[in-house]
Structures are given as C-alpha cells and as structure tokens.
Amino acid sequence: MVAIFEPGATLQMINSKESKAISEWEQLYPDRWLFIEVTREDEWEIYEGKLIATAEDSIEFLELGKSYDERNIVSLVTRGNYTKPQPALVV
C-alpha cells in the first residue's frame, strides 16, 4: 500500500496575535505540529512566539517555512505534548 500525501490536508492557519511561552503552545495543542514565529530568544534558547499554524505532519509547513526564511523571520517547528504512550527506545 502506498500512502499519498495531500499538501495542506490538515494545515490550520492560526495567526495568533498573542505571544506565549513555547511550552504553553505545546500544552494547548497536544499531538499537533506547531509552526511558531519566534518573538523572544537568546543564544541558547527560544522562549516565546506567536502560533502561526498547526498540522498533523510537519511536512505541511514546508512552503510556510520557506516564506519565513525569505523574509528573514525566525521560526520554530515543534510538536505539542504527546497524549498517547510513545514507543520505547531499546538500545
């Protein structure tokens, strides 16, 4: 069976005006990928940002990410908190 990817199938534009801590966004949108416009960072960490979009697969942010890169806007792609148990890594 071959999976066919439909671009933008689950992409939801949010365009939040409010800036929040990254951990807050991750808590508010569990099990979703988040595209965030960074609003506060330093050399070591990204602290806050505005939620721009969510999706079930981070690949859906490809064009959006290119757009932000072209405009020299710092962005972050992260995943919301997992609500289901994840497979254990066996070493």
N, CA, C and O atoms as a MOPAC input file, in Angstrom:
PM7 MOZYME 1SCF
protein

 N      0.83700 1    -1.17300 1     0.00000 1
 C      0.00000 1     0.00000 1     0.00000 1
 C      0.88700 1     1.24400 1     0.00000 1
 O      1.87200 1     1.30000 1     0.73700 1
 N      0.55900 1     2.21000 1    -0.79500 1
 C      1.31600 1     3.45100 1    -0.89600 1
 C      0.48100 1     4.58200 1    -0.31000 1
 O     -0.68000 1     4.77000 1    -0.67500 1
 N      1.09200 1     5.33100 1     0.60500 1
 C      0.40400 1     6.48500 1     1.18800 1
 C      0.61700 1     7.68900 1     0.29500 1
 O      1.74100 1     7.97300 1    -0.11900 1
 N     -0.43900 1     8.38400 1     0.00300 1
 C     -0.35500 1     9.58000 1    -0.82600 1
 C     -0.54100 1    10.78900 1     0.08200 1
 O     -1.52800 1    10.89200 1     0.81000 1
 N      0.42200 1    11.69600 1     0.02500 1
 C      0.37400 1    12.87900 1     0.86300 1
 C     -0.34900 1    14.00300 1     0.13600 1
 O      0.00100 1    14.35000 1    -0.99200 1
 N     -1.33900 1    14.55800 1     0.77400 1
 C     -2.06100 1    15.69600 1     0.21500 1
 C     -1.58700 1    16.95200 1     0.93100 1
 O     -1.89200 1    17.13200 1     2.11000 1
 N     -0.84400 1    17.83400 1     0.24800 1
 C     -0.35800 1    19.04900 1     0.89800 1
 C     -1.49800 1    19.87200 1     1.48600 1
 O     -2.52600 1    20.09500 1     0.84700 1
 N     -1.28700 1    20.31100 1     2.71200 1
 C     -2.27400 1    21.16300 1     3.35400 1
 C     -3.51400 1    20.44000 1     3.84600 1
 O     -4.49800 1    21.07200 1     4.23000 1
 N     -3.46600 1    19.11200 1     3.83400 1
 C     -4.65000 1    18.34500 1     4.20800 1
 C     -5.11700 1    18.64500 1     5.62900 1
 O     -6.32000 1    18.67700 1     5.88800 1
 N     -4.18800 1    18.86200 1     6.54700 1
 C     -4.56700 1    19.14700 1     7.93700 1
 C     -4.03000 1    20.49300 1     8.40600 1
 O     -4.18400 1    20.84600 1     9.57600 1
 N     -3.41100 1    21.23500 1     7.52500 1
 C     -2.84100 1    22.53800 1     7.88700 1
 C     -3.95000 1    23.49300 1     8.31800 1
 O     -4.91400 1    23.72300 1     7.58700 1
 N     -3.79300 1    24.03800 1     9.51100 1
 C     -4.76700 1    25.00500 1    10.01500 1
 C     -4.01900 1    26.27800 1    10.38300 1
 O     -3.16200 1    26.26700 1    11.26600 1
 N     -4.34100 1    27.36900 1     9.71100 1
 C     -3.70600 1    28.65200 1     9.98600 1
 C     -4.34600 1    29.25700 1    11.23800 1
 O     -5.57000 1    29.32600 1    11.34800 1
 N     -3.51200 1    29.68900 1    12.16900 1
 C     -3.98200 1    30.27400 1    13.42500 1
 C     -3.69600 1    31.77600 1    13.44500 1
 O     -4.57000 1    32.57500 1    13.78400 1
 N     -2.45600 1    32.15800 1    13.07800 1
 C     -2.01100 1    33.56200 1    13.05700 1
 C     -2.32200 1    34.30300 1    14.35500 1
 O     -2.94900 1    35.36100 1    14.34900 1
 N     -1.87500 1    33.73100 1    15.45200 1
 C     -2.08700 1    34.33100 1    16.77100 1
 C     -1.41600 1    35.69500 1    16.87200 1
 O     -0.28700 1    35.87100 1    16.41300 1
 N     -2.08900 1    36.63400 1    17.45600 1
 C     -1.51300 1    37.95600 1    17.72400 1
 C     -0.75500 1    37.93300 1    19.05200 1
 O      0.11400 1    38.76900 1    19.30100 1
 N     -1.09900 1    36.96600 1    19.89300 1
 C     -0.53500 1    36.86000 1    21.23400 1
 C      0.73000 1    35.99700 1    21.23300 1
 O      0.78200 1    34.93900 1    20.60500 1
 N      1.73000 1    36.47200 1    21.94300 1
 C      2.96400 1    35.72600 1    22.11100 1
 C      2.89900 1    34.97300 1    23.43900 1
 O      2.53700 1    35.54300 1    24.46800 1
 N      3.25400 1    33.67800 1    23.40600 1
 C      3.24900 1    32.84200 1    24.61600 1
 C      4.53400 1    32.03600 1    24.67800 1
 O      5.25800 1    31.90400 1    23.69100 1
 N      4.80000 1    31.50100 1    25.86100 1
 C      5.93200 1    30.59500 1    26.02800 1
 C      5.72100 1    29.37100 1    25.13300 1
 O      4.59400 1    28.91400 1    24.94900 1
 N      6.81400 1    28.85000 1    24.58300 1
 C      6.72300 1    27.68800 1    23.69600 1
 C      6.03700 1    26.51900 1    24.41000 1
 O      5.21700 1    25.82100 1    23.81300 1
 N      6.37000 1    26.30800 1    25.67400 1
 C      5.76500 1    25.21000 1    26.43800 1
 C      4.24300 1    25.38300 1    26.57200 1
 O      3.51500 1    24.39200 1    26.62800 1
 N      3.76600 1    26.61500 1    26.62400 1
 C      2.31300 1    26.85200 1    26.68500 1
 C      1.64500 1    26.42500 1    25.38500 1
 O      0.60900 1    25.76000 1    25.40800 1
 N      2.23400 1    26.80500 1    24.25000 1
 C      1.66900 1    26.39600 1    22.96100 1
 C      1.65600 1    24.86900 1    22.86200 1
 O      0.67600 1    24.28500 1    22.40100 1
 N      2.74300 1    24.22300 1    23.29500 1
 C      2.82700 1    22.76000 1    23.21900 1
 C      1.75300 1    22.09900 1    24.08100 1
 O      1.24000 1    21.03600 1    23.73300 1
 N      1.42100 1    22.71800 1    25.18600 1
 C      0.38100 1    22.18600 1    26.06500 1
 C     -1.01900 1    22.41700 1    25.48400 1
 O     -1.89700 1    21.56500 1    25.62000 1
 N     -1.22300 1    23.55700 1    24.84300 1
 C     -2.53500 1    23.89500 1    24.28800 1
 C     -2.90100 1    23.08000 1    23.04400 1
 O     -4.08300 1    22.90100 1    22.74600 1
 N     -1.89800 1    22.58800 1    22.32100 1
 C     -2.14500 1    21.85700 1    21.06500 1
 C     -1.46800 1    20.48700 1    21.11500 1
 O     -0.50700 1    20.24800 1    20.38300 1
 N     -1.95700 1    19.58600 1    21.97000 1
 C     -1.33200 1    18.26400 1    22.06700 1
 C     -1.46200 1    17.48100 1    20.76400 1
 O     -2.44700 1    17.59900 1    20.03500 1
 N     -0.44300 1    16.68700 1    20.50100 1
 C     -0.41900 1    15.78200 1    19.33800 1
 C     -0.47400 1    16.48800 1    17.98900 1
 O     -0.78200 1    15.85100 1    16.98200 1
 N     -0.18600 1    17.76900 1    17.94500 1
 C     -0.15200 1    18.52500 1    16.68200 1
 C      1.24300 1    19.11200 1    16.49400 1
 O      1.93800 1    19.41200 1    17.46400 1
 N      1.64000 1    19.26900 1    15.24800 1
 C      2.86400 1    20.00500 1    14.93600 1
 C      2.51700 1    21.48400 1    14.92900 1
 O      1.43600 1    21.87500 1    14.48900 1
 N      3.44500 1    22.30900 1    15.42300 1
 C      3.20900 1    23.73500 1    15.56400 1
 C      4.26500 1    24.52800 1    14.81000 1
 O      5.45900 1    24.24900 1    14.92500 1
 N      3.83100 1    25.50700 1    14.04800 1
 C      4.73600 1    26.44000 1    13.37700 1
 C      4.61800 1    27.75600 1    14.11600 1
 O      3.55200 1    28.37200 1    14.13900 1
 N      5.72400 1    28.19100 1    14.72300 1
 C      5.71400 1    29.34500 1    15.60900 1
 C      6.67100 1    30.41400 1    15.10100 1
 O      7.80900 1    30.11600 1    14.73800 1
 N      6.20600 1    31.66000 1    15.07700 1
 C      7.06200 1    32.80700 1    14.78000 1
 C      7.71200 1    33.22700 1    16.10100 1
 O      7.01800 1    33.60600 1    17.04500 1
 N      9.02300 1    33.16000 1    16.16100 1
 C      9.75300 1    33.43300 1    17.39600 1
 C      9.72500 1    34.92900 1    17.71100 1
 O     10.01200 1    35.76500 1    16.85400 1
 N      9.37100 1    35.24900 1    18.96900 1
 C      9.32800 1    36.65100 1    19.39000 1
 C     10.34000 1    36.96200 1    20.49600 1
 O     10.67100 1    38.12400 1    20.73200 1
 N     10.83600 1    35.89900 1    21.18500 1
 C     11.84200 1    36.12700 1    22.22100 1
 C     12.76400 1    34.92600 1    22.30200 1
 O     12.33400 1    33.79100 1    22.50600 1
 N     14.06000 1    35.21700 1    22.13300 1
 C     15.07400 1    34.16500 1    22.15900 1
 C     16.39500 1    34.76900 1    22.61500 1
 O     16.54900 1    35.98800 1    22.68700 1
 N     17.33800 1    33.89500 1    22.92100 1
 C     18.71000 1    34.33300 1    23.13500 1
 C     19.61100 1    33.33300 1    22.41200 1
 O     19.13600 1    32.55400 1    21.58600 1
 N     20.88600 1    33.35300 1    22.71300 1
 C     21.82900 1    32.47800 1    22.01000 1
 C     21.57500 1    30.99500 1    22.25700 1
 O     21.96400 1    30.15700 1    21.44300 1
 N     20.93000 1    30.66300 1    23.36600 1
 C     20.79500 1    29.27200 1    23.77000 1
 C     19.39000 1    28.72100 1    23.69200 1
 O     19.21200 1    27.50500 1    23.61500 1
 N     18.39600 1    29.57300 1    23.70900 1
 C     17.04000 1    29.06000 1    23.82100 1
 C     16.01800 1    29.99600 1    23.17400 1
 O     16.20200 1    31.21100 1    23.10500 1
 N     14.93900 1    29.37800 1    22.70500 1
 C     13.79200 1    30.12500 1    22.21500 1
 C     12.76100 1    30.10900 1    23.33400 1
 O     12.38200 1    29.04200 1    23.81800 1
 N     12.30900 1    31.28100 1    23.74300 1
 C     11.41500 1    31.39400 1    24.88900 1
 C      9.95100 1    31.56800 1    24.51400 1
 O      9.08100 1    30.90100 1    25.07400 1
 N      9.67500 1    32.45700 1    23.57300 1
 C      8.28800 1    32.78900 1    23.25100 1
 C      8.08300 1    32.90900 1    21.75000 1
 O      9.02600 1    33.05600 1    20.97300 1
 N      6.80600 1    32.84000 1    21.37600 1
 C      6.47800 1    33.02900 1    19.97900 1
 C      4.98600 1    33.12200 1    19.76300 1
 O      4.18600 1    32.89700 1    20.67100 1
 N      4.63300 1    33.45900 1    18.53200 1
 C      3.23400 1    33.53000 1    18.10600 1
 C      2.92800 1    32.29200 1    17.28200 1
 O      3.66400 1    31.96200 1    16.35100 1
 N      1.85400 1    31.61300 1    17.61900 1
 C      1.45900 1    30.42200 1    16.88200 1
 C      0.90400 1    30.83200 1    15.52700 1
 O     -0.07100 1    31.58000 1    15.44900 1
 N      1.51900 1    30.34700 1    14.47300 1
 C      1.08900 1    30.69300 1    13.11300 1
 C      0.19700 1    29.60300 1    12.52500 1
 O     -0.81700 1    29.90600 1    11.89500 1
 N      0.56700 1    28.33500 1    12.72600 1
 C     -0.21200 1    27.24900 1    12.12900 1
 C      0.00400 1    25.94800 1    12.88400 1
 O      0.98700 1    25.78700 1    13.60700 1
 N     -0.93600 1    25.01700 1    12.70300 1
 C     -0.80400 1    23.66700 1    13.23600 1
 C     -1.06600 1    22.67600 1    12.10500 1
 O     -1.70300 1    23.01200 1    11.10700 1
 N     -0.57000 1    21.45700 1    12.27100 1
 C     -0.79400 1    20.40500 1    11.27400 1
 C     -0.52600 1    19.05100 1    11.91600 1
 O      0.10000 1    18.96300 1    12.97200 1
 N     -1.00600 1    18.00300 1    11.26800 1
 C     -0.73200 1    16.65200 1    11.74800 1
 C      0.64400 1    16.16600 1    11.32400 1
 O      1.19400 1    15.25000 1    11.93600 1
 N      1.20100 1    16.76500 1    10.29000 1
 C      2.51800 1    16.36900 1     9.79100 1
 C      3.34100 1    17.63100 1     9.53100 1
 O      2.87200 1    18.56300 1     8.87800 1
 N      4.55900 1    17.65200 1    10.04200 1
 C      5.39500 1    18.85100 1     9.91300 1
 C      5.74700 1    19.18700 1     8.46300 1
 O      6.10200 1    20.32900 1     8.17100 1
 N      5.66000 1    18.22700 1     7.55900 1
 C      5.96400 1    18.47700 1     6.14900 1
 C      5.00600 1    19.51700 1     5.55800 1
 O      5.32600 1    20.17600 1     4.56800 1
 N      3.84500 1    19.65400 1     6.16700 1
 C      2.86300 1    20.61900 1     5.66500 1
 C      3.32400 1    22.06000 1     5.85500 1
 O      2.73100 1    22.97500 1     5.28400 1
 N      4.37000 1    22.27600 1     6.64700 1
 C      4.90000 1    23.61900 1     6.87200 1
 C      5.98800 1    24.00400 1     5.87300 1
 O      6.55600 1    25.09000 1     5.98300 1
 N      6.28700 1    23.15900 1     4.92000 1
 C      7.39800 1    23.38600 1     4.00100 1
 C      7.31700 1    24.74900 1     3.31500 1
 O      8.27200 1    25.52200 1     3.38900 1
 N      6.22900 1    25.05800 1     2.66600 1
 C      6.09300 1    26.34000 1     1.95400 1
 C      6.05300 1    27.52000 1     2.92800 1
 O      6.63200 1    28.57300 1     2.66300 1
 N      5.37500 1    27.33600 1     4.03900 1
 C      5.29600 1    28.37900 1     5.05500 1
 C      6.68900 1    28.69600 1     5.59900 1
 O      7.04100 1    29.86200 1     5.78000 1
 N      7.46800 1    27.66200 1     5.85500 1
 C      8.83500 1    27.84300 1     6.34000 1
 C      9.70900 1    28.58200 1     5.34100 1
 O     10.50400 1    29.44100 1     5.72200 1
 N      9.56600 1    28.25200 1     4.07400 1
 C     10.32500 1    28.95000 1     3.02700 1
 C      9.97600 1    30.42800 1     3.00400 1
 O     10.85300 1    31.27900 1     2.85200 1
 N      8.69800 1    30.72800 1     3.15600 1
 C      8.23800 1    32.11000 1     3.16400 1
 C      8.86200 1    32.89100 1     4.32000 1
 O      9.28900 1    34.03100 1     4.14000 1
 N      8.91500 1    32.29500 1     5.47600 1
 C      9.51900 1    32.95900 1     6.64400 1
 C     11.02300 1    33.12300 1     6.45400 1
 O     11.58200 1    34.16200 1     6.80600 1
 N     11.68100 1    32.10600 1     5.90100 1
 C     13.12000 1    32.19500 1     5.63600 1
 C     13.43700 1    33.33300 1     4.66800 1
 O     14.38700 1    34.08600 1     4.87900 1
 N     12.64500 1    33.45500 1     3.61800 1
 C     12.86800 1    34.50200 1     2.62000 1
 C     12.73300 1    35.90200 1     3.22300 1
 O     13.37500 1    36.84800 1     2.76600 1
 N     11.90100 1    36.02200 1     4.24300 1
 C     11.69400 1    37.32300 1     4.89300 1
 C     12.58400 1    37.49400 1     6.13300 1
 O     12.44800 1    38.46600 1     6.87600 1
 N     13.49300 1    36.53600 1     6.34400 1
 C     14.41100 1    36.56400 1     7.49400 1
 C     13.67700 1    36.66100 1     8.82800 1
 O     14.11000 1    37.38000 1     9.72900 1
 N     12.57900 1    35.94600 1     8.94900 1
 C     11.82200 1    35.87500 1    10.19700 1
 C     12.14900 1    34.53900 1    10.85000 1
 O     12.03400 1    33.48700 1    10.22100 1
 N     12.55700 1    34.58700 1    12.11100 1
 C     12.92700 1    33.36600 1    12.82800 1
 C     11.65700 1    32.59200 1    13.17600 1
 O     10.69600 1    33.14900 1    13.70700 1
 N     11.67600 1    31.30400 1    12.86700 1
 C     10.51700 1    30.45900 1    13.16600 1
 C     10.98800 1    29.16100 1    13.81900 1
 O     12.17000 1    28.81900 1    13.79100 1
 N     10.04100 1    28.46500 1    14.39500 1
 C     10.30900 1    27.20900 1    15.08600 1
 C      9.20400 1    26.22400 1    14.74200 1
 O      8.02500 1    26.57800 1    14.72900 1
 N      9.58700 1    25.00100 1    14.46700 1
 C      8.61500 1    23.92300 1    14.31200 1
 C      8.82500 1    22.99200 1    15.49100 1
 O      9.93200 1    22.50500 1    15.72000 1
 N      7.75900 1    22.74600 1    16.23500 1
 C      7.83500 1    21.87300 1    17.40000 1
 C      6.56100 1    21.04300 1    17.46300 1
 O      5.61000 1    21.28800 1    16.72000 1
 N      6.55100 1    20.08500 1    18.33300 1
 C      5.37700 1    19.21500 1    18.46300 1
 C      4.70800 1    19.48200 1    19.80000 1
 O      5.37900 1    19.65000 1    20.81900 1
 N      3.38600 1    19.52100 1    19.78900 1
 C      2.63700 1    19.63100 1    21.02900 1
 C      2.85500 1    18.39200 1    21.87600 1
 O      3.32100 1    17.36700 1    21.37900 1
 N      2.52000 1    18.48300 1    23.14500 1
 C      2.70700 1    17.36500 1    24.06700 1
 C      2.00100 1    16.10900 1    23.56100 1
 O      0.89400 1    16.16900 1    23.02700 1
 N      2.66300 1    14.98200 1    23.74100 1
 C      2.07200 1    13.70300 1    23.36200 1
 C      1.04300 1    13.28700 1    24.40000 1
 O      1.29500 1    13.40500 1    25.59900 1
 N     -0.10800 1    12.80400 1    23.96000 1
 C     -1.11900 1    12.31800 1    24.88500 1
 C     -1.16900 1    10.79200 1    24.91500 1
 O     -1.75400 1    10.20200 1    25.82300 1
 N     -0.55800 1    10.16100 1    23.92300 1
 C     -0.54500 1     8.70600 1    23.85300 1
 C      0.85800 1     8.21300 1    24.18200 1
 O      1.83700 1     8.91100 1    23.91600 1
 N      0.96800 1     7.03000 1    24.75000 1
 C      2.31100 1     6.49100 1    25.03900 1
 C      3.11300 1     6.33800 1    23.74300 1
 O      2.57900 1     5.93000 1    22.71200 1
 N      4.38800 1     6.66900 1    23.81700 1
 C      5.26700 1     6.55900 1    22.67100 1
 C      6.09300 1     5.28500 1    22.76700 1
 O      6.35400 1     4.79800 1    23.86700 1
 N      6.50800 1     4.73900 1    21.62300 1
 C      7.31600 1     3.51900 1    21.66200 1
 C      8.60300 1     3.75300 1    22.44800 1
 O      9.20800 1     4.82400 1    22.38300 1
 N      8.99700 1     2.74200 1    23.17800 1
 C     10.23000 1     2.81100 1    23.96400 1
 C     11.41800 1     2.58100 1    23.03900 1
 O     11.34000 1     1.77900 1    22.10800 1
 N     12.49500 1     3.27200 1    23.29000 1
 C     13.72700 1     3.09300 1    22.52500 1
 C     14.56800 1     2.03000 1    23.21700 1
 O     14.96400 1     2.19400 1    24.37100 1
 N     14.83400 1     0.95600 1    22.51700 1
 C     15.63000 1    -0.13300 1    23.06700 1
 C     17.02300 1    -0.04200 1    22.46800 1
 O     17.19300 1    -0.06900 1    21.24900 1
 N     18.01100 1     0.06500 1    23.33300 1
 C     19.40200 1     0.18800 1    22.87200 1
 C     20.14300 1    -1.08800 1    23.10900 1
 O     21.32800 1    -1.18300 1    22.78700 1

